[in-house]
PDB file of N, CA and C in Angstrom:
ATOM      1  N   MET A  20      77.506-135.062 103.791  1.00  0.00           N
ATOM      2  CA  MET A  20      76.296-134.283 104.050  1.00  0.00           C
ATOM      3  C   MET A  20      75.840-133.592 102.762  1.00  0.00           C
ATOM      4  N   THR A  21      74.544-133.470 102.666  1.00  0.00           N
ATOM      5  CA  THR A  21      73.979-132.802 101.497  1.00  0.00           C
ATOM      6  C   THR A  21      73.895-131.311 101.757  1.00  0.00           C
ATOM      7  N   ARG A  22      74.297-130.562 100.778  1.00  0.00           N
ATOM      8  CA  ARG A  22      74.276-129.119 100.916  1.00  0.00           C
ATOM      9  C   ARG A  22      72.961-128.589 100.374  1.00  0.00           C
ATOM     10  N   LEU A  23      72.212-127.869 101.173  1.00  0.00           N
ATOM     11  CA  LEU A  23      70.937-127.305 100.745  1.00  0.00           C
ATOM     12  C   LEU A  23      71.165-125.966 100.072  1.00  0.00           C
ATOM     13  N   VAL A  24      70.562-125.821  98.919  1.00  0.00           N
ATOM     14  CA  VAL A  24      70.691-124.575  98.186  1.00  0.00           C
ATOM     15  C   VAL A  24      69.370-123.833  98.301  1.00  0.00           C
ATOM     16  N   THR A  25      69.420-122.647  98.818  1.00  0.00           N
ATOM     17  CA  THR A  25      68.201-121.851  98.929  1.00  0.00           C
ATOM     18  C   THR A  25      68.150-120.862  97.779  1.00  0.00           C
ATOM     19  N   ARG A  26      67.024-120.829  97.122  1.00  0.00           N
ATOM     20  CA  ARG A  26      66.834-119.921  96.000  1.00  0.00           C
ATOM     21  C   ARG A  26      65.726-118.949  96.342  1.00  0.00           C
ATOM     22  N   THR A  27      65.934-117.719  95.985  1.00  0.00           N
ATOM     23  CA  THR A  27      64.897-116.722  96.239  1.00  0.00           C
ATOM     24  C   THR A  27      63.934-116.708  95.060  1.00  0.00           C
ATOM     25  N   ARG A  28      62.656-116.544  95.350  1.00  0.00           N
ATOM     26  CA  ARG A  28      61.647-116.496  94.299  1.00  0.00           C
ATOM     27  C   ARG A  28      61.585-115.103  93.716  1.00  0.00           C
ATOM     28  N   ARG A  29      61.469-115.074  92.393  1.00  0.00           N
ATOM     29  CA  ARG A  29      61.304-113.785  91.727  1.00  0.00           C
ATOM     30  C   ARG A  29      59.826-113.468  91.630  1.00  0.00           C
ATOM     31  N   SER A  30      59.446-112.301  92.048  1.00  0.00           N
ATOM     32  CA  SER A  30      58.043-111.929  91.949  1.00  0.00           C
ATOM     33  C   SER A  30      57.758-111.406  90.549  1.00  0.00           C
ATOM     34  N   ARG A  31      56.527-111.612  90.106  1.00  0.00           N
ATOM     35  CA  ARG A  31      56.133-111.127  88.789  1.00  0.00           C
ATOM     36  C   ARG A  31      55.926-109.629  88.841  1.00  0.00           C
ATOM     37  N   PRO A  32      56.247-108.957  87.753  1.00  0.00           N
ATOM     38  CA  PRO A  32      55.989-107.514  87.739  1.00  0.00           C
ATOM     39  C   PRO A  32      54.482-107.246  87.763  1.00  0.00           C
ATOM     40  N   ALA A  33      54.100-106.155  88.362  1.00  0.00           N
ATOM     41  CA  ALA A  33      52.688-105.801  88.445  1.00  0.00           C
ATOM     42  C   ALA A  33      52.131-105.585  87.050  1.00  0.00           C
ATOM     43  N   GLN A  34      50.894-106.056  86.827  1.00  0.00           N
ATOM     44  CA  GLN A  34      50.276-105.906  85.522  1.00  0.00           C
ATOM     45  C   GLN A  34      49.697-104.501  85.394  1.00  0.00           C
ATOM     46  N   PRO A  35      49.750-103.929  84.192  1.00  0.00           N
ATOM     47  CA  PRO A  35      49.198-102.587  84.008  1.00  0.00           C
ATOM     48  C   PRO A  35      47.690-102.575  84.244  1.00  0.00           C
ATOM     49  N   ASP A  36      47.159-101.403  84.548  1.00  0.00           N
ATOM     50  CA  ASP A  36      45.739-101.268  84.885  1.00  0.00           C
ATOM     51  C   ASP A  36      44.830-101.669  83.730  1.00  0.00           C
ATOM     52  N   GLY A  37      45.259-101.467  82.498  1.00  0.00           N
ATOM     53  CA  GLY A  37      44.427-101.766  81.350  1.00  0.00           C
ATOM     54  C   GLY A  37      44.430-103.236  80.966  1.00  0.00           C
ATOM     55  N   HIS A  38      45.159-104.060  81.707  1.00  0.00           N
ATOM     56  CA  HIS A  38      45.283-105.475  81.364  1.00  0.00           C
ATOM     57  C   HIS A  38      44.045-106.246  81.809  1.00  0.00           C
ATOM     58  N   VAL A  39      43.479-107.030  80.890  1.00  0.00           N
ATOM     59  CA  VAL A  39      42.331-107.873  81.206  1.00  0.00           C
ATOM     60  C   VAL A  39      42.769-109.316  81.045  1.00  0.00           C
ATOM     61  N   TYR A  40      42.584-110.116  82.086  1.00  0.00           N
ATOM     62  CA  TYR A  40      42.995-111.514  82.058  1.00  0.00           C
ATOM     63  C   TYR A  40      41.913-112.351  81.386  1.00  0.00           C
ATOM     64  N   LEU A  41      42.283-113.062  80.324  1.00  0.00           N
ATOM     65  CA  LEU A  41      41.359-113.948  79.630  1.00  0.00           C
ATOM     66  C   LEU A  41      41.889-115.374  79.748  1.00  0.00           C
ATOM     67  N   PRO A  42      41.172-116.245  80.446  1.00  0.00           N
ATOM     68  CA  PRO A  42      41.637-117.623  80.556  1.00  0.00           C
ATOM     69  C   PRO A  42      41.504-118.344  79.230  1.00  0.00           C
ATOM     70  N   HIS A  43      42.287-119.393  79.067  1.00  0.00           N
ATOM     71  CA  HIS A  43      42.246-120.182  77.836  1.00  0.00           C
ATOM     72  C   HIS A  43      40.889-120.864  77.713  1.00  0.00           C
ATOM     73  N   SER A  44      40.414-121.027  76.476  1.00  0.00           N
ATOM     74  CA  SER A  44      39.087-121.590  76.259  1.00  0.00           C
ATOM     75  C   SER A  44      38.977-123.024  76.767  1.00  0.00           C
ATOM     76  N   SER A  45      40.083-123.749  76.848  1.00  0.00           N
ATOM     77  CA  SER A  45      40.022-125.130  77.323  1.00  0.00           C
ATOM     78  C   SER A  45      39.731-125.188  78.825  1.00  0.00           C
ATOM     79  N   TRP A  46      39.903-124.076  79.522  1.00  0.00           N
ATOM     80  CA  TRP A  46      39.624-124.059  80.956  1.00  0.00           C
ATOM     81  C   TRP A  46      38.143-123.906  81.247  1.00  0.00           C
ATOM     82  N   ALA A  47      37.397-123.380  80.288  1.00  0.00           N
ATOM     83  CA  ALA A  47      35.977-123.143  80.501  1.00  0.00           C
ATOM     84  C   ALA A  47      35.234-124.476  80.483  1.00  0.00           C
ATOM     85  N   ARG A  48      34.436-124.698  81.480  1.00  0.00           N
ATOM     86  CA  ARG A  48      33.664-125.933  81.551  1.00  0.00           C
ATOM     87  C   ARG A  48      32.271-125.650  81.024  1.00  0.00           C
ATOM     88  N   VAL A  49      31.944-126.297  79.929  1.00  0.00           N
ATOM     89  CA  VAL A  49      30.655-126.079  79.299  1.00  0.00           C
ATOM     90  C   VAL A  49      29.801-127.313  79.529  1.00  0.00           C
ATOM     91  N   GLU A  50      28.635-127.102  80.113  1.00  0.00           N
ATOM     92  CA  GLU A  50      27.695-128.200  80.312  1.00  0.00           C
ATOM     93  C   GLU A  50      26.831-128.302  79.074  1.00  0.00           C
ATOM     94  N   ARG A  51      27.039-129.354  78.293  1.00  0.00           N
ATOM     95  CA  ARG A  51      26.273-129.524  77.070  1.00  0.00           C
ATOM     96  C   ARG A  51      25.109-130.467  77.310  1.00  0.00           C
ATOM     97  N   LYS A  52      23.974-130.112  76.746  1.00  0.00           N
ATOM     98  CA  LYS A  52      22.804-130.973  76.847  1.00  0.00           C
ATOM     99  C   LYS A  52      22.903-132.044  75.766  1.00  0.00           C
ATOM    100  N   PRO A  53      22.547-133.272  76.097  1.00  0.00           N
ATOM    101  CA  PRO A  53      22.586-134.311  75.073  1.00  0.00           C
ATOM    102  C   PRO A  53      21.560-134.022  73.971  1.00  0.00           C
ATOM    103  N   ALA A  54      21.874-134.466  72.755  1.00  0.00           N
ATOM    104  CA  ALA A  54      20.985-134.226  71.622  1.00  0.00           C
ATOM    105  C   ALA A  54      19.619-134.837  71.883  1.00  0.00           C
ATOM    106  N   SER A  55      19.599-136.030  72.430  1.00  0.00           N
ATOM    107  CA  SER A  55      18.326-136.649  72.803  1.00  0.00           C
ATOM    108  C   SER A  55      18.551-137.404  74.097  1.00  0.00           C
ATOM    109  N   SER A  56      17.547-137.381  74.939  1.00  0.00           N
ATOM    110  CA  SER A  56      17.695-138.045  76.229  1.00  0.00           C
ATOM    111  C   SER A  56      17.367-139.535  76.134  1.00  0.00           C
ATOM    112  N   VAL A  57      16.912-139.981  74.955  1.00  0.00           N
ATOM    113  CA  VAL A  57      16.576-141.387  74.770  1.00  0.00           C
ATOM    114  C   VAL A  57      17.846-142.149  74.411  1.00  0.00           C
ATOM    115  N   PRO A  58      18.178-143.205  75.156  1.00  0.00           N
ATOM    116  CA  PRO A  58      19.380-143.970  74.825  1.00  0.00           C
ATOM    117  C   PRO A  58      19.223-144.688  73.488  1.00  0.00           C
ATOM    118  N   ILE A  59      20.343-144.883  72.812  1.00  0.00           N
ATOM    119  CA  ILE A  59      20.352-145.546  71.509  1.00  0.00           C
ATOM    120  C   ILE A  59      20.471-147.052  71.736  1.00  0.00           C
ATOM    121  N   ALA A  60      19.691-147.816  70.994  1.00  0.00           N
ATOM    122  CA  ALA A  60      19.777-149.275  71.083  1.00  0.00           C
ATOM    123  C   ALA A  60      21.145-149.724  70.585  1.00  0.00           C
ATOM    124  N   ALA A  61      21.627-150.833  71.108  1.00  0.00           N
ATOM    125  CA  ALA A  61      22.967-151.320  70.766  1.00  0.00           C
ATOM    126  C   ALA A  61      23.107-151.566  69.265  1.00  0.00           C
ATOM    127  N   ASP A  62      22.114-152.211  68.650  1.00  0.00           N
ATOM    128  CA  ASP A  62      22.192-152.485  67.208  1.00  0.00           C
ATOM    129  C   ASP A  62      22.194-151.191  66.409  1.00  0.00           C
ATOM    130  N   ASP A  63      21.386-150.229  66.831  1.00  0.00           N
ATOM    131  CA  ASP A  63      21.316-148.953  66.134  1.00  0.00           C
ATOM    132  C   ASP A  63      22.633-148.186  66.278  1.00  0.00           C
ATOM    133  N   PHE A  64      23.264-148.306  67.440  1.00  0.00           N
ATOM    134  CA  PHE A  64      24.546-147.649  67.671  1.00  0.00           C
ATOM    135  C   PHE A  64      25.587-148.114  66.668  1.00  0.00           C
ATOM    136  N   TRP A  65      25.746-149.432  66.514  1.00  0.00           N
ATOM    137  CA  TRP A  65      26.728-149.973  65.590  1.00  0.00           C
ATOM    138  C   TRP A  65      26.347-149.679  64.143  1.00  0.00           C
ATOM    139  N   ALA A  66      25.053-149.632  63.852  1.00  0.00           N
ATOM    140  CA  ALA A  66      24.613-149.310  62.500  1.00  0.00           C
ATOM    141  C   ALA A  66      24.976-147.872  62.147  1.00  0.00           C
ATOM    142  N   ARG A  67      24.855-146.960  63.095  1.00  0.00           N
ATOM    143  CA  ARG A  67      25.217-145.558  62.858  1.00  0.00           C
ATOM    144  C   ARG A  67      26.711-145.395  62.610  1.00  0.00           C
ATOM    145  N   LEU A  68      27.508-146.245  63.232  1.00  0.00           N
ATOM    146  CA  LEU A  68      28.953-146.183  63.024  1.00  0.00           C
ATOM    147  C   LEU A  68      29.351-146.813  61.702  1.00  0.00           C
ATOM    148  N   GLY A  69      28.453-147.591  61.142  1.00  0.00           N
ATOM    149  CA  GLY A  69      28.756-148.238  59.859  1.00  0.00           C
ATOM    150  C   GLY A  69      29.643-149.460  60.013  1.00  0.00           C
ATOM    151  N   ILE A  70      29.593-150.068  61.157  1.00  0.00           N
ATOM    152  CA  ILE A  70      30.437-151.262  61.386  1.00  0.00           C
ATOM    153  C   ILE A  70      29.571-152.509  61.298  1.00  0.00           C
TER     154      ILE A  70
END
């Protein structure tokens, strides 16, 4: 038989009143507008890449 091990969860200490939570910048979702709404032609695309 498998023995089940129960572990108690440790609660986090309360944060001080002056603490301000700042999420990491990678969590912020920024909606960026495209530079131009006109699609680039396929030949122009490869020309811009220099290939």
